[in-house]
């Protein structure tokens, strides 16, 4: 099932997207929002699957970020594609580890970064001179758990989305070497276009992750290149730390980022950024000059 969020007659609604028909079935208001479905457990999802409703062409509605209520920061995984780790070696402003870490690297970014699949990406050159793109697969936790065994980790996943972890590289390195500041600028992380439930994904290790900027393909890899696959991420992240239904976890970006290229490529006003993951959909966002300072 592909669950979308949108506003209809002033009320946020949930809908089921049908492909390839490109239609949306409006779920009844009593079903609640996509956030409610994620937190409601299997019974809520079963009710959504059984619900009927009128259908609209997908082109007639403007999709919003599927999730709007966050209990905490977005949870993120760094250096999780081997080729990305290697391409950035010696280019991290003194933050290089000697070798690939034995455990996943985690950080967070503020929930106010989240925007919809077609919303503008905020851009303020007075804040940063190095706006970088990072196509990623995001997952949503659907069942609470702490110290989740790796072999049971996927039982806790509600579904998957496409994300772009737009980062400000100079800010990322300017504040003591930690990543929070350079990852948490408002209105900079597209998320969507819908939330695809886990049962729709046949092979989690073969999803193709791509990013285009102004029609130029800059990132192109598969999830099989992850150093730490999704079950390992969940197991390590949850060790001693409770993951809650509705938590969003980013799983890392592949090679091709702008800061690792020679010459470097950074985003600027008017750039069109297309982020896609096979089976999960496509985001299309325009970098738009916005006063943030």
mmCIF file of C-alpha atoms in Angstrom:
data_model
loop_
_atom_site.group_PDB
_atom_site.id
_atom_site.type_symbol
_atom_site.label_atom_id
_atom_site.label_comp_id
_atom_site.label_asym_id
_atom_site.label_seq_id
_atom_site.Cartn_x
_atom_site.Cartn_y
_atom_site.Cartn_z
ATOM 1 C CA UNK A 1 0.000 0.000 0.000
ATOM 2 C CA UNK A 2 1.219 3.497 -0.823
ATOM 3 C CA UNK A 3 -0.044 6.069 1.677
ATOM 4 C CA UNK A 4 -0.078 9.735 0.726
ATOM 5 C CA UNK A 5 -0.850 12.942 2.625
ATOM 6 C CA UNK A 6 -2.593 15.980 1.200
ATOM 7 C CA UNK A 7 -4.955 18.761 2.243
ATOM 8 C CA UNK A 8 -8.514 18.675 0.964
ATOM 9 C CA UNK A 9 -11.046 21.392 1.838
ATOM 10 C CA UNK A 10 -8.724 22.648 4.553
ATOM 11 C CA UNK A 11 -8.296 19.248 6.250
ATOM 12 C CA UNK A 12 -5.249 17.002 6.100
ATOM 13 C CA UNK A 13 -6.275 13.653 4.655
ATOM 14 C CA UNK A 14 -4.736 10.298 3.888
ATOM 15 C CA UNK A 15 -5.081 8.474 0.615
ATOM 16 C CA UNK A 16 -3.999 5.244 -1.069
ATOM 17 C CA UNK A 17 -2.001 5.760 -4.253
ATOM 18 C CA UNK A 18 -2.543 3.313 -7.103
ATOM 19 C CA UNK A 19 0.137 2.761 -9.723
ATOM 20 C CA UNK A 20 0.368 2.630 -12.680
ATOM 21 C CA UNK A 21 -3.145 4.131 -12.790
ATOM 22 C CA UNK A 22 -1.857 7.230 -10.951
ATOM 23 C CA UNK A 23 -5.022 7.645 -8.941
ATOM 24 C CA UNK A 24 -5.615 8.241 -5.229
ATOM 25 C CA UNK A 25 -8.402 6.689 -3.180
ATOM 26 C CA UNK A 26 -9.481 9.088 -0.436
ATOM 27 C CA UNK A 27 -9.526 7.240 2.858
ATOM 28 C CA UNK A 28 -12.428 8.086 5.209
ATOM 29 C CA UNK A 29 -11.720 10.922 7.671
ATOM 30 C CA UNK A 30 -12.211 8.547 10.610
ATOM 31 C CA UNK A 31 -9.153 6.607 9.422
ATOM 32 C CA UNK A 32 -7.082 9.646 10.355
ATOM 33 C CA UNK A 33 -3.808 10.821 8.875
ATOM 34 C CA UNK A 34 -0.839 8.763 7.739
ATOM 35 C CA UNK A 35 0.748 9.529 11.124
ATOM 36 C CA UNK A 36 -2.281 7.946 12.800
ATOM 37 C CA UNK A 37 -2.003 4.845 10.630
ATOM 38 C CA UNK A 38 1.667 4.395 11.479
ATOM 39 C CA UNK A 39 1.026 4.723 15.203
ATOM 40 C CA UNK A 40 -2.170 2.696 15.129
ATOM 41 C CA UNK A 41 -0.549 -0.671 14.558
ATOM 42 C CA UNK A 42 -1.682 -3.525 12.292
ATOM 43 C CA UNK A 43 -5.366 -2.956 13.065
ATOM 44 C CA UNK A 44 -5.238 0.617 11.732
ATOM 45 C CA UNK A 45 -3.484 -0.482 8.547
ATOM 46 C CA UNK A 46 -5.975 -3.327 8.035
ATOM 47 C CA UNK A 47 -8.820 -0.824 8.396
ATOM 48 C CA UNK A 48 -7.224 1.428 5.771
ATOM 49 C CA UNK A 49 -6.811 -1.480 3.379
ATOM 50 C CA UNK A 50 -10.465 -2.417 3.787
ATOM 51 C CA UNK A 51 -11.775 1.139 3.455
ATOM 52 C CA UNK A 52 -13.329 2.387 0.278
ATOM 53 C CA UNK A 53 -13.696 5.929 -0.951
ATOM 54 C CA UNK A 54 -13.824 8.169 -3.985
ATOM 55 C CA UNK A 55 -10.819 8.300 -6.284
ATOM 56 C CA UNK A 56 -9.058 11.293 -7.804
ATOM 57 C CA UNK A 57 -6.344 11.561 -10.447
ATOM 58 C CA UNK A 58 -3.001 11.919 -8.702
ATOM 59 C CA UNK A 59 -2.417 15.055 -10.778
ATOM 60 C CA UNK A 60 -5.422 16.746 -9.114
ATOM 61 C CA UNK A 61 -3.878 16.861 -5.632
ATOM 62 C CA UNK A 62 -0.667 18.305 -4.249
ATOM 63 C CA UNK A 63 1.141 15.719 -2.205
ATOM 64 C CA UNK A 64 2.628 16.799 1.117
ATOM 65 C CA UNK A 65 5.261 15.092 3.255
ATOM 66 C CA UNK A 66 3.571 11.813 4.266
ATOM 67 C CA UNK A 67 4.402 12.363 7.942
ATOM 68 C CA UNK A 68 3.871 15.606 9.845
ATOM 69 C CA UNK A 69 4.073 14.701 13.538
ATOM 70 C CA UNK A 70 7.488 13.776 14.842
ATOM 71 C CA UNK A 71 8.265 12.632 18.378
ATOM 72 C CA UNK A 72 11.961 13.363 17.970
ATOM 73 C CA UNK A 73 14.608 14.402 15.473
ATOM 74 C CA UNK A 74 15.042 12.507 12.239
ATOM 75 C CA UNK A 75 17.518 9.677 12.914
ATOM 76 C CA UNK A 76 20.269 9.389 10.315
ATOM 77 C CA UNK A 77 23.072 7.057 9.257
ATOM 78 C CA UNK A 78 26.358 8.412 7.922
ATOM 79 C CA UNK A 79 29.070 6.840 5.756
ATOM 80 C CA UNK A 80 26.860 3.859 4.942
ATOM 81 C CA UNK A 81 27.782 3.266 1.295
ATOM 82 C CA UNK A 82 31.309 1.989 0.737
ATOM 83 C CA UNK A 83 31.837 4.038 -2.430
ATOM 84 C CA UNK A 84 30.652 7.214 -0.682
ATOM 85 C CA UNK A 85 32.998 6.581 2.232
ATOM 86 C CA UNK A 86 35.946 6.215 -0.139
ATOM 87 C CA UNK A 87 35.102 9.161 -2.422
ATOM 88 C CA UNK A 88 35.153 11.532 0.559
ATOM 89 C CA UNK A 89 38.434 10.278 2.011
ATOM 90 C CA UNK A 90 40.690 13.267 2.683
ATOM 91 C CA UNK A 91 37.892 15.725 1.817
ATOM 92 C CA UNK A 92 36.083 15.898 5.148
ATOM 93 C CA UNK A 93 37.825 18.911 6.600
ATOM 94 C CA UNK A 94 39.821 16.969 9.162
ATOM 95 C CA UNK A 95 36.927 14.700 10.160
ATOM 96 C CA UNK A 96 38.269 11.563 8.457
ATOM 97 C CA UNK A 97 38.267 8.271 10.344
ATOM 98 C CA UNK A 98 41.262 6.066 9.638
ATOM 99 C CA UNK A 99 39.105 3.285 8.189
ATOM 100 C CA UNK A 100 35.473 2.373 7.713
ATOM 101 C CA UNK A 101 33.871 2.264 11.185
ATOM 102 C CA UNK A 102 33.016 -1.147 12.608
ATOM 103 C CA UNK A 103 29.605 0.166 13.638
ATOM 104 C CA UNK A 104 27.143 2.499 11.877
ATOM 105 C CA UNK A 105 27.666 6.225 12.399
ATOM 106 C CA UNK A 106 24.519 7.938 13.657
ATOM 107 C CA UNK A 107 23.441 11.579 13.887
ATOM 108 C CA UNK A 108 20.150 13.477 13.943
ATOM 109 C CA UNK A 109 18.555 16.366 12.110
ATOM 110 C CA UNK A 110 15.680 18.549 13.213
ATOM 111 C CA UNK A 111 12.123 17.687 12.062
ATOM 112 C CA UNK A 112 11.600 21.248 10.775
ATOM 113 C CA UNK A 113 13.865 20.272 7.881
ATOM 114 C CA UNK A 114 11.073 18.148 6.378
ATOM 115 C CA UNK A 115 9.267 19.398 3.270
ATOM 116 C CA UNK A 116 6.974 17.727 0.756
ATOM 117 C CA UNK A 117 7.937 15.916 -2.431
ATOM 118 C CA UNK A 118 7.414 18.977 -4.643
ATOM 119 C CA UNK A 119 8.062 21.834 -2.199
ATOM 120 C CA UNK A 120 10.913 24.305 -2.688
ATOM 121 C CA UNK A 121 14.214 23.568 -0.952
ATOM 122 C CA UNK A 122 15.104 26.664 1.093
ATOM 123 C CA UNK A 123 18.401 28.246 0.052
ATOM 124 C CA UNK A 124 20.154 31.170 1.735
ATOM 125 C CA UNK A 125 23.693 31.888 0.497
ATOM 126 C CA UNK A 126 24.226 34.167 3.505
ATOM 127 C CA UNK A 127 23.935 31.084 5.714
ATOM 128 C CA UNK A 128 26.111 28.673 3.741
ATOM 129 C CA UNK A 129 28.133 28.547 0.530
ATOM 130 C CA UNK A 130 28.057 24.733 0.267
ATOM 131 C CA UNK A 131 24.568 23.275 -0.202
ATOM 132 C CA UNK A 132 24.960 19.590 -1.085
ATOM 133 C CA UNK A 133 22.501 16.912 -2.215
ATOM 134 C CA UNK A 134 22.230 13.393 -0.727
ATOM 135 C CA UNK A 135 19.686 10.922 -2.106
ATOM 136 C CA UNK A 136 18.615 8.390 0.513
ATOM 137 C CA UNK A 137 16.179 5.646 1.409
ATOM 138 C CA UNK A 138 14.240 6.487 4.563
ATOM 139 C CA UNK A 139 12.378 3.997 6.700
ATOM 140 C CA UNK A 140 9.574 4.502 9.213
ATOM 141 C CA UNK A 141 9.350 2.497 12.408
ATOM 142 C CA UNK A 142 5.927 0.925 12.889
ATOM 143 C CA UNK A 143 6.371 -0.909 16.173
ATOM 144 C CA UNK A 144 8.110 0.180 19.356
ATOM 145 C CA UNK A 145 11.210 -1.721 20.324
ATOM 146 C CA UNK A 146 14.463 -1.565 22.256
ATOM 147 C CA UNK A 147 17.562 -3.710 21.690
ATOM 148 C CA UNK A 148 15.871 -5.275 18.679
ATOM 149 C CA UNK A 149 17.671 -8.398 17.391
ATOM 150 C CA UNK A 150 18.923 -8.035 13.839
ATOM 151 C CA UNK A 151 16.915 -11.056 12.682
ATOM 152 C CA UNK A 152 13.700 -9.400 13.905
ATOM 153 C CA UNK A 153 14.496 -5.843 12.870
ATOM 154 C CA UNK A 154 12.387 -5.764 9.718
ATOM 155 C CA UNK A 155 9.326 -6.719 11.786
ATOM 156 C CA UNK A 156 9.527 -3.206 13.246
ATOM 157 C CA UNK A 157 9.489 -1.373 9.881
ATOM 158 C CA UNK A 158 6.190 0.111 8.739
ATOM 159 C CA UNK A 159 7.431 1.278 5.373
ATOM 160 C CA UNK A 160 9.874 3.228 3.233
ATOM 161 C CA UNK A 161 10.153 6.640 1.568
ATOM 162 C CA UNK A 162 12.509 8.683 -0.582
ATOM 163 C CA UNK A 163 14.512 11.453 1.095
ATOM 164 C CA UNK A 164 17.203 13.947 0.192
ATOM 165 C CA UNK A 165 19.425 14.895 3.118
ATOM 166 C CA UNK A 166 20.401 18.319 1.763
ATOM 167 C CA UNK A 167 23.433 19.398 3.800
ATOM 168 C CA UNK A 168 25.461 22.538 4.311
ATOM 169 C CA UNK A 169 29.034 21.273 4.292
ATOM 170 C CA UNK A 170 30.701 24.380 5.681
ATOM 171 C CA UNK A 171 28.247 24.495 8.607
ATOM 172 C CA UNK A 172 28.688 20.764 9.088
ATOM 173 C CA UNK A 173 32.383 21.333 9.815
ATOM 174 C CA UNK A 174 32.284 24.723 11.503
ATOM 175 C CA UNK A 175 30.696 23.782 14.823
ATOM 176 C CA UNK A 176 33.140 21.536 16.609
ATOM 177 C CA UNK A 177 33.080 18.800 14.004
ATOM 178 C CA UNK A 178 29.553 17.605 14.849
ATOM 179 C CA UNK A 179 26.932 17.324 12.118
ATOM 180 C CA UNK A 180 23.700 18.575 13.682
ATOM 181 C CA UNK A 181 23.978 22.204 12.550
ATOM 182 C CA UNK A 182 24.892 21.431 8.956
ATOM 183 C CA UNK A 183 22.027 18.961 8.694
ATOM 184 C CA UNK A 184 19.180 20.831 10.391
ATOM 185 C CA UNK A 185 18.422 23.947 8.351
ATOM 186 C CA UNK A 186 14.679 24.538 8.077
ATOM 187 C CA UNK A 187 12.772 23.403 4.971
ATOM 188 C CA UNK A 188 15.643 21.570 3.302
ATOM 189 C CA UNK A 189 14.797 17.837 3.390
ATOM 190 C CA UNK A 190 12.273 16.581 0.824
ATOM 191 C CA UNK A 191 10.440 13.454 1.968
ATOM 192 C CA UNK A 192 7.907 11.280 0.167
ATOM 193 C CA UNK A 193 6.294 11.168 -2.286
ATOM 194 C CA UNK A 194 4.259 8.620 -0.332
ATOM 195 C CA UNK A 195 4.912 6.014 2.349
ATOM 196 C CA UNK A 196 5.243 2.557 0.800
ATOM 197 C CA UNK A 197 4.391 -0.218 3.252
ATOM 198 C CA UNK A 198 7.109 -2.800 3.827
ATOM 199 C CA UNK A 199 5.141 -5.654 2.232
ATOM 200 C CA UNK A 200 5.372 -3.901 -1.148
ATOM 201 C CA UNK A 201 9.181 -4.278 -1.262
ATOM 202 C CA UNK A 202 10.289 -7.639 -2.642
ATOM 203 C CA UNK A 203 14.058 -7.142 -2.470
ATOM 204 C CA UNK A 204 15.289 -4.504 -0.036
ATOM 205 C CA UNK A 205 18.863 -4.995 -1.229
ATOM 206 C CA UNK A 206 18.269 -4.044 -4.859
ATOM 207 C CA UNK A 207 16.573 -0.638 -4.665
ATOM 208 C CA UNK A 208 18.140 1.839 -7.085
ATOM 209 C CA UNK A 209 18.947 5.244 -5.554
ATOM 210 C CA UNK A 210 19.438 8.222 -7.870
ATOM 211 C CA UNK A 211 19.793 11.995 -7.745
ATOM 212 C CA UNK A 212 19.687 14.385 -10.692
ATOM 213 C CA UNK A 213 20.432 18.095 -10.614
ATOM 214 C CA UNK A 214 19.154 20.052 -13.624
ATOM 215 C CA UNK A 215 18.891 16.832 -15.607
ATOM 216 C CA UNK A 216 22.423 15.630 -14.829
ATOM 217 C CA UNK A 217 22.575 12.248 -13.098
ATOM 218 C CA UNK A 218 24.990 12.679 -10.181
ATOM 219 C CA UNK A 219 24.164 9.728 -7.913
ATOM 220 C CA UNK A 220 23.277 6.230 -9.087
ATOM 221 C CA UNK A 221 23.680 3.147 -6.889
ATOM 222 C CA UNK A 222 21.721 0.308 -5.327
ATOM 223 C CA UNK A 223 20.932 -0.371 -1.703
ATOM 224 C CA UNK A 224 23.059 -3.500 -1.981
ATOM 225 C CA UNK A 225 26.105 -1.217 -1.681
ATOM 226 C CA UNK A 226 25.231 -0.338 1.918
ATOM 227 C CA UNK A 227 28.004 -1.125 4.392
ATOM 228 C CA UNK A 228 25.354 -1.737 7.057
ATOM 229 C CA UNK A 229 22.011 -3.002 5.705
ATOM 230 C CA UNK A 230 18.688 -1.966 7.201
ATOM 231 C CA UNK A 231 18.417 -4.777 9.803
ATOM 232 C CA UNK A 232 21.888 -3.943 11.138
ATOM 233 C CA UNK A 233 21.045 -0.230 11.324
ATOM 234 C CA UNK A 234 17.887 -0.910 13.326
ATOM 235 C CA UNK A 235 19.588 -3.400 15.633
ATOM 236 C CA UNK A 236 22.487 -1.089 16.469
ATOM 237 C CA UNK A 237 20.416 2.076 16.711
ATOM 238 C CA UNK A 238 17.916 0.438 19.065
ATOM 239 C CA UNK A 239 20.504 -1.093 21.369
ATOM 240 C CA UNK A 240 19.546 0.323 24.767
ATOM 241 C CA UNK A 241 17.462 3.014 23.007
ATOM 242 C CA UNK A 242 13.748 2.646 22.327
ATOM 243 C CA UNK A 243 12.614 3.235 18.775
ATOM 244 C CA UNK A 244 9.012 4.423 18.589
ATOM 245 C CA UNK A 245 6.349 3.993 15.934
ATOM 246 C CA UNK A 246 6.608 7.031 13.667
ATOM 247 C CA UNK A 247 10.378 7.461 14.002
ATOM 248 C CA UNK A 248 12.031 8.210 10.657
ATOM 249 C CA UNK A 249 15.460 6.730 9.975
ATOM 250 C CA UNK A 250 17.642 7.719 7.015
ATOM 251 C CA UNK A 251 19.961 4.976 5.787
ATOM 252 C CA UNK A 252 22.811 6.908 4.146
ATOM 253 C CA UNK A 253 23.713 8.238 0.710
ATOM 254 C CA UNK A 254 25.774 6.676 -2.091
ATOM 255 C CA UNK A 255 28.714 8.228 -3.935
ATOM 256 C CA UNK A 256 28.441 11.240 -6.214
ATOM 257 C CA UNK A 257 27.876 13.980 -3.631
ATOM 258 C CA UNK A 258 28.887 17.462 -4.697
ATOM 259 C CA UNK A 259 31.512 18.108 -2.048
ATOM 260 C CA UNK A 260 33.531 15.023 -3.095
ATOM 261 C CA UNK A 261 33.596 15.870 -6.801
ATOM 262 C CA UNK A 262 36.455 17.565 -8.626
ATOM 263 C CA UNK A 263 35.498 20.262 -9.263
ATOM 264 C CA UNK A 264 32.933 20.427 -6.490
ATOM 265 C CA UNK A 265 29.243 20.898 -7.318
ATOM 266 C CA UNK A 266 26.962 22.732 -4.920
ATOM 267 C CA UNK A 267 23.287 23.612 -5.242
ATOM 268 C CA UNK A 268 22.196 27.121 -6.158
ATOM 269 C CA UNK A 269 19.049 29.156 -6.611
ATOM 270 C CA UNK A 270 16.801 27.712 -9.324
ATOM 271 C CA UNK A 271 18.368 24.243 -9.498
ATOM 272 C CA UNK A 272 15.922 21.379 -9.949
ATOM 273 C CA UNK A 273 16.734 18.367 -7.781
ATOM 274 C CA UNK A 274 15.126 15.032 -8.670
ATOM 275 C CA UNK A 275 15.537 12.218 -6.145
ATOM 276 C CA UNK A 276 14.230 8.757 -6.932
ATOM 277 C CA UNK A 277 14.324 5.260 -5.526
ATOM 278 C CA UNK A 278 12.994 2.348 -7.570
ATOM 279 C CA UNK A 279 9.724 1.097 -6.146
ATOM 280 C CA UNK A 280 9.375 4.083 -3.813
ATOM 281 C CA UNK A 281 8.768 7.008 -6.170
ATOM 282 C CA UNK A 282 10.319 10.326 -7.069
ATOM 283 C CA UNK A 283 10.788 13.742 -5.462
ATOM 284 C CA UNK A 284 11.116 16.867 -7.606
ATOM 285 C CA UNK A 285 12.161 20.047 -5.804
ATOM 286 C CA UNK A 286 13.481 23.436 -6.854
ATOM 287 C CA UNK A 287 16.186 25.152 -4.836
ATOM 288 C CA UNK A 288 14.660 28.528 -3.977
ATOM 289 C CA UNK A 289 16.313 31.562 -2.438
ATOM 290 C CA UNK A 290 14.781 32.065 1.007
ATOM 291 C CA UNK A 291 15.801 34.356 3.834
ATOM 292 C CA UNK A 292 16.775 32.120 6.752
ATOM 293 C CA UNK A 293 19.075 34.468 8.666
#
